[in-house]
Coordinates of C-alpha atoms in Angstrom, one line a residue:
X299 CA 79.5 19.2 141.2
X300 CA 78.3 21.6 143.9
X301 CA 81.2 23.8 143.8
X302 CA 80.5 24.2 140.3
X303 CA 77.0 24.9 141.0
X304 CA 77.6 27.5 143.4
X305 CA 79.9 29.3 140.8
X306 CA 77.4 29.0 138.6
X307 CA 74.7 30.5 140.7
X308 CA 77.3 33.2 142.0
X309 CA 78.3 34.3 138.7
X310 CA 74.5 34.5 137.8
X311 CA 73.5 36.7 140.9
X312 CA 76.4 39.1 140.2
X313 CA 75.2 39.1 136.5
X314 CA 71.6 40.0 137.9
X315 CA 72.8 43.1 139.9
X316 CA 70.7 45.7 137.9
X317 CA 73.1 48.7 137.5
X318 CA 70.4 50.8 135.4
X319 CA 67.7 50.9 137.9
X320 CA 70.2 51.6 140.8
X321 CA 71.9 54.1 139.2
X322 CA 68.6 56.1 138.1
X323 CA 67.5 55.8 141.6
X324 CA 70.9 57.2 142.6
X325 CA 71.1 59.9 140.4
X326 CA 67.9 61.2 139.3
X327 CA 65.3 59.0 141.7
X328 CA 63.4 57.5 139.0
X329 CA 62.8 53.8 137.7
X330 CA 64.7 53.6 134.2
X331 CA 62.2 50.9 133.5
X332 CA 59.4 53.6 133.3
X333 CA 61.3 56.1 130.9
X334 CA 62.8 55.8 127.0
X335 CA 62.2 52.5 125.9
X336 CA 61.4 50.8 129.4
X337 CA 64.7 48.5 128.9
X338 CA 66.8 48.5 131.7
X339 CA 70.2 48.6 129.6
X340 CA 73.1 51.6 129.6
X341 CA 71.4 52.1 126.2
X342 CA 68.5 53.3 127.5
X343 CA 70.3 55.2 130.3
X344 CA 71.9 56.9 127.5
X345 CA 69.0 58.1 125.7
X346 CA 67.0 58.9 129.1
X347 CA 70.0 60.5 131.0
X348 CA 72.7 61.0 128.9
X349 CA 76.1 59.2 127.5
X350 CA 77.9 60.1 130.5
X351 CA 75.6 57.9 133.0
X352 CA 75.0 55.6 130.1
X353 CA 78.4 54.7 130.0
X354 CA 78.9 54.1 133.6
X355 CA 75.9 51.5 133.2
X356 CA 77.7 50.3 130.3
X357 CA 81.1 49.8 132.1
X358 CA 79.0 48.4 135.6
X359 CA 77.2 45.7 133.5
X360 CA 80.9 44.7 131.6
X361 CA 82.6 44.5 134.4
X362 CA 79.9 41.9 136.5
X363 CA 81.0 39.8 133.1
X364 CA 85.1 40.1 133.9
X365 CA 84.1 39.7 137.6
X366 CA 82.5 35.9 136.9
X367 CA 85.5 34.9 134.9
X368 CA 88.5 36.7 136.7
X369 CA 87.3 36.1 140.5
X370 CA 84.2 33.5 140.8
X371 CA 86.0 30.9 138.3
X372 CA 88.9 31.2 140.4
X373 CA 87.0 29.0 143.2
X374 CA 87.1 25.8 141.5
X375 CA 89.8 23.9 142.5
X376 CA 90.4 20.1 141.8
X377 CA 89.1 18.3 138.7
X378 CA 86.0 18.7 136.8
X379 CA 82.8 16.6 137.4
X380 CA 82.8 15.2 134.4
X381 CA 84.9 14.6 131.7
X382 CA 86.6 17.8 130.4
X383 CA 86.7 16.8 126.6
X384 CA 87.5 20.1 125.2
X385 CA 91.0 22.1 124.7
X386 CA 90.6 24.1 127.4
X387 CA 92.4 23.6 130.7
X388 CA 89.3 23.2 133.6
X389 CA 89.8 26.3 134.9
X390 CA 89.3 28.1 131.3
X391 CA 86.3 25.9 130.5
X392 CA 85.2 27.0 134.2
X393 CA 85.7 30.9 132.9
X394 CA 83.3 30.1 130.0
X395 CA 80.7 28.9 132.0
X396 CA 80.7 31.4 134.7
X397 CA 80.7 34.0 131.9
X398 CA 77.0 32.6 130.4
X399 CA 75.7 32.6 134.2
X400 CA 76.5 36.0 134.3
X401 CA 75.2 37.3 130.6
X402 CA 72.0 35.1 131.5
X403 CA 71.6 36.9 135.1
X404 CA 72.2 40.1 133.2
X405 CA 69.3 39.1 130.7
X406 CA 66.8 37.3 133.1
X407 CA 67.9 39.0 136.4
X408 CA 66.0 38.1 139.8
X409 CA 66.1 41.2 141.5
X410 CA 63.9 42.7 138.9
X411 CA 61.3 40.1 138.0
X412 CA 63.8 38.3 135.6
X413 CA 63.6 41.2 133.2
X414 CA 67.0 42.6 132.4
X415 CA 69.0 44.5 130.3
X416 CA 69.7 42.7 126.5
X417 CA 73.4 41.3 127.8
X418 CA 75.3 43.1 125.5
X419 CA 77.5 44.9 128.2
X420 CA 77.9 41.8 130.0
X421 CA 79.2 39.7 127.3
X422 CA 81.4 42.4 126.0
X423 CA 83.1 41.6 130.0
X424 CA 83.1 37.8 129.4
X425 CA 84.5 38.0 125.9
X426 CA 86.9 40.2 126.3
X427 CA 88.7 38.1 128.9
X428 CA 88.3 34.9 126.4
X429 CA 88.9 36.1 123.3
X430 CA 90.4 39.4 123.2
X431 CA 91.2 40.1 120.1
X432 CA 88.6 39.5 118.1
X433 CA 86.4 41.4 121.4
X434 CA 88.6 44.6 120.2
X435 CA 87.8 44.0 116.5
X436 CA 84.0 44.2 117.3
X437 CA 83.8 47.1 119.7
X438 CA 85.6 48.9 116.6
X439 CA 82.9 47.4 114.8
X440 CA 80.4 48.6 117.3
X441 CA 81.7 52.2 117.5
X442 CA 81.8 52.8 113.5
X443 CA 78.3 51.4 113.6
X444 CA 76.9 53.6 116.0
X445 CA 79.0 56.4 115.0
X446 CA 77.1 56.6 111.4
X447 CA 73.5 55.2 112.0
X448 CA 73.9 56.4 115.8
X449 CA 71.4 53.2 116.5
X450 CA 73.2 51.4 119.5
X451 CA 71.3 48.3 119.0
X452 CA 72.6 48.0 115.3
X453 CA 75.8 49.0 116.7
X454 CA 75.9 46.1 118.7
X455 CA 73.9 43.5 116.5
X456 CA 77.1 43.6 114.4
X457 CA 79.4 43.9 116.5
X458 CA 78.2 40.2 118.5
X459 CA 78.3 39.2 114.8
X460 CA 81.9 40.6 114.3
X461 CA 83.1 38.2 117.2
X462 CA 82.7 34.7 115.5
X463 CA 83.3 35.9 112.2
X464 CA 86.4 37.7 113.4
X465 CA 87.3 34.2 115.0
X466 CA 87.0 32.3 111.3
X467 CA 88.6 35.2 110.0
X468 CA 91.7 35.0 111.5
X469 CA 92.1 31.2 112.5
X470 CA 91.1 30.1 108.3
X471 CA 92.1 33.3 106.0
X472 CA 95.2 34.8 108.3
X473 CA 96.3 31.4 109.6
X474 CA 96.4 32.1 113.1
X475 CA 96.9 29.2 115.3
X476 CA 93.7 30.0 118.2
X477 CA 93.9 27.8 121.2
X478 CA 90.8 25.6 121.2
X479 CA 89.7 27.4 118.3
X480 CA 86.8 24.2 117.6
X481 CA 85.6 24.6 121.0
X482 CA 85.5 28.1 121.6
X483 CA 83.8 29.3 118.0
X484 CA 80.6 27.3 119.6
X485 CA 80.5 29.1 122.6
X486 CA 81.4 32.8 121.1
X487 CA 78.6 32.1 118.3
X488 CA 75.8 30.9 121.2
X489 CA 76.4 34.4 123.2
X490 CA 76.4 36.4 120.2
X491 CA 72.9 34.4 119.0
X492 CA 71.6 35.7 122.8
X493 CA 72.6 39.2 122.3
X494 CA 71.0 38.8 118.8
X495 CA 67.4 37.6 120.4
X496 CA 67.8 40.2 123.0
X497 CA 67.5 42.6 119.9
X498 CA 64.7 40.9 118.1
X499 CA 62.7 43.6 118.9
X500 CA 64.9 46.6 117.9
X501 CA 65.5 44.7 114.4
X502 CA 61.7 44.8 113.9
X503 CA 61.9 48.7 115.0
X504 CA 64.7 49.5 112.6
X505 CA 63.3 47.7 109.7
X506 CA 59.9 49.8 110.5
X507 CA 62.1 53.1 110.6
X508 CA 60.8 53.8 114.1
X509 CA 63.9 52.4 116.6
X510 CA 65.2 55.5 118.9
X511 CA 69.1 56.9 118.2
X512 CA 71.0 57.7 120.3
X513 CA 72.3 61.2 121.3
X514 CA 75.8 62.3 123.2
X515 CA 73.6 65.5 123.6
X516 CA 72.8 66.6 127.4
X517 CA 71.1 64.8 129.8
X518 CA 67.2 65.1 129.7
X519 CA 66.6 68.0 132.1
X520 CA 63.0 67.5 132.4
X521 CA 63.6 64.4 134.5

C-alpha cells in the first residue's frame, strides 16, 4: 500500500507542475493567471501569447500525463494491495491510476493554490498511452472542431466525448475485440466527465455567445 501511495502522490505532484505560469514568467515575465481568461491552461497561453507558446504548454501539460503512466507506474513491483479484480495486468491498472493522480494534480495543483489548468492536456498524455486509438480519433475530433468554431474548449468538450464513444464504437458496431474493454470504458468515461466539469463554465459562455476564440494570429505584443 505505501508504494502505491507514493506513486500516487508522485504522479500527482508531477501533474501539479504549472507549465502556464512558468512559461509566462519565462518568456514574457507575467502571471498567465492575470491575463485572457485567468485560466492557467495552453488555451489561455494561446489566446494571451500566441499558438506557438500555447502549444508548448499544451505539449508540457500532455507529457506530465505519459510521464505518470510510462515512468512513475513503473515503480510498483510485486502484487497489488488488494484484490486486482479487473482485466488488466497490475501494472496496467497501476498506469490508470497514476494517470488520474496526474489529471487531478493538473486540475487542483498545489503549487498554485490548487487552481489549475482544466486537465485536458494531461489526459490527452494519459489516454493516449491507454487507449490509443480511440485518443487519435478524438484529437481528429478536436482539431475539426476547433478548426471551424475556432473555440478550443468546444474543441475539446467533444473531443473527451469522442473517446468513450469511440470505445463503444469500435468494440459493439466494428467488432473489435478491446482488451478489458468493461473495465476500461469506466475509467475513459470518468476522465472525460472531469474534463467536461472543467468546462462547465465555457459551456455557459458559448451558450451566452460570449466564450473567447482562439487565434493562430501573432502573439499579443502589447504584453
Amino acid at each position: 500500500m505505501y508504494l502505491l501511495a507514493t506513486i500516487v502522490i508522485l504522479s500527482y505532484l508531477i501533474g501539479s507542475i504549472p507549465t502556464s505560469i512558468i512559461v509566462t514568467k519565462a518568456v514574457k515575465g507575467i502571471d498567465i493567471r492575470e491575463h485572457g481568461s485567468g485560466n492557467a491552461g495552453g488555451t489561455n497561453v494561446m489566446r494571451v501569447l500566441g499558438w506557438k507558446h500555447g502549444l508548448l504548454v499544451i505539449l508540457l501539460d500532455a507529457f506530465k500525463g505519459v510521464l505518470a503512466v510510462l515512468v512513475v507506474a513503473r515503480l510498483h513491483y510485486g502484487s497489488m494491495p488488494f484484490e486486482n479484480v479487473t482485466p488488466f495486468d497490475d501494472f496496467t491498472l497501476v498506469q490508470i491510476i497514476a494517470g488520474i493522480s496526474a489529471v487531478i494534480g493538473h486540475i487542483w495543483t498545489i503549487f498554485a493554490g490548487f487552481k489549475g489548468g482544466k486537465g485536458i492536456a494531461t489526459a490527452l498524455g494519459v489516454l493516449l498511452m491507454v487507449v490509443t486509438v480511440d485518443m487519435l480519433i478524438a484529437i481528429g475530433v478536436f482539431v475539426l472542431v476547433v478548426t471551424i468554431s475556432r473555440y478550443v474548449s468546444l474543441g475539446s468538450i467533444l473531443g473527451a466525448i469522442a473517446v468513450p464513444v469511440a470505445l463503444v464504437v469500435r468494440e459493439n458496431l466494428f467488432n473489435v475485440n478491446i482488451p478489458g474493454y468493461n473495465t476500461l470504458l469506466p475509467f475513459v468515461i470518468f476522465l472525460s466527465l472531469l474534463v467536461i466539469f472543467t468546462h462547465r463554465k465555457n459551456v455557459v459562455r458559448i451558450l451566452n455567445g460570449n466564450e473567447s476564440k482562439v487565434s493562430f494570429k501573432k502573439k499579443n505584443k502589447s504584453l
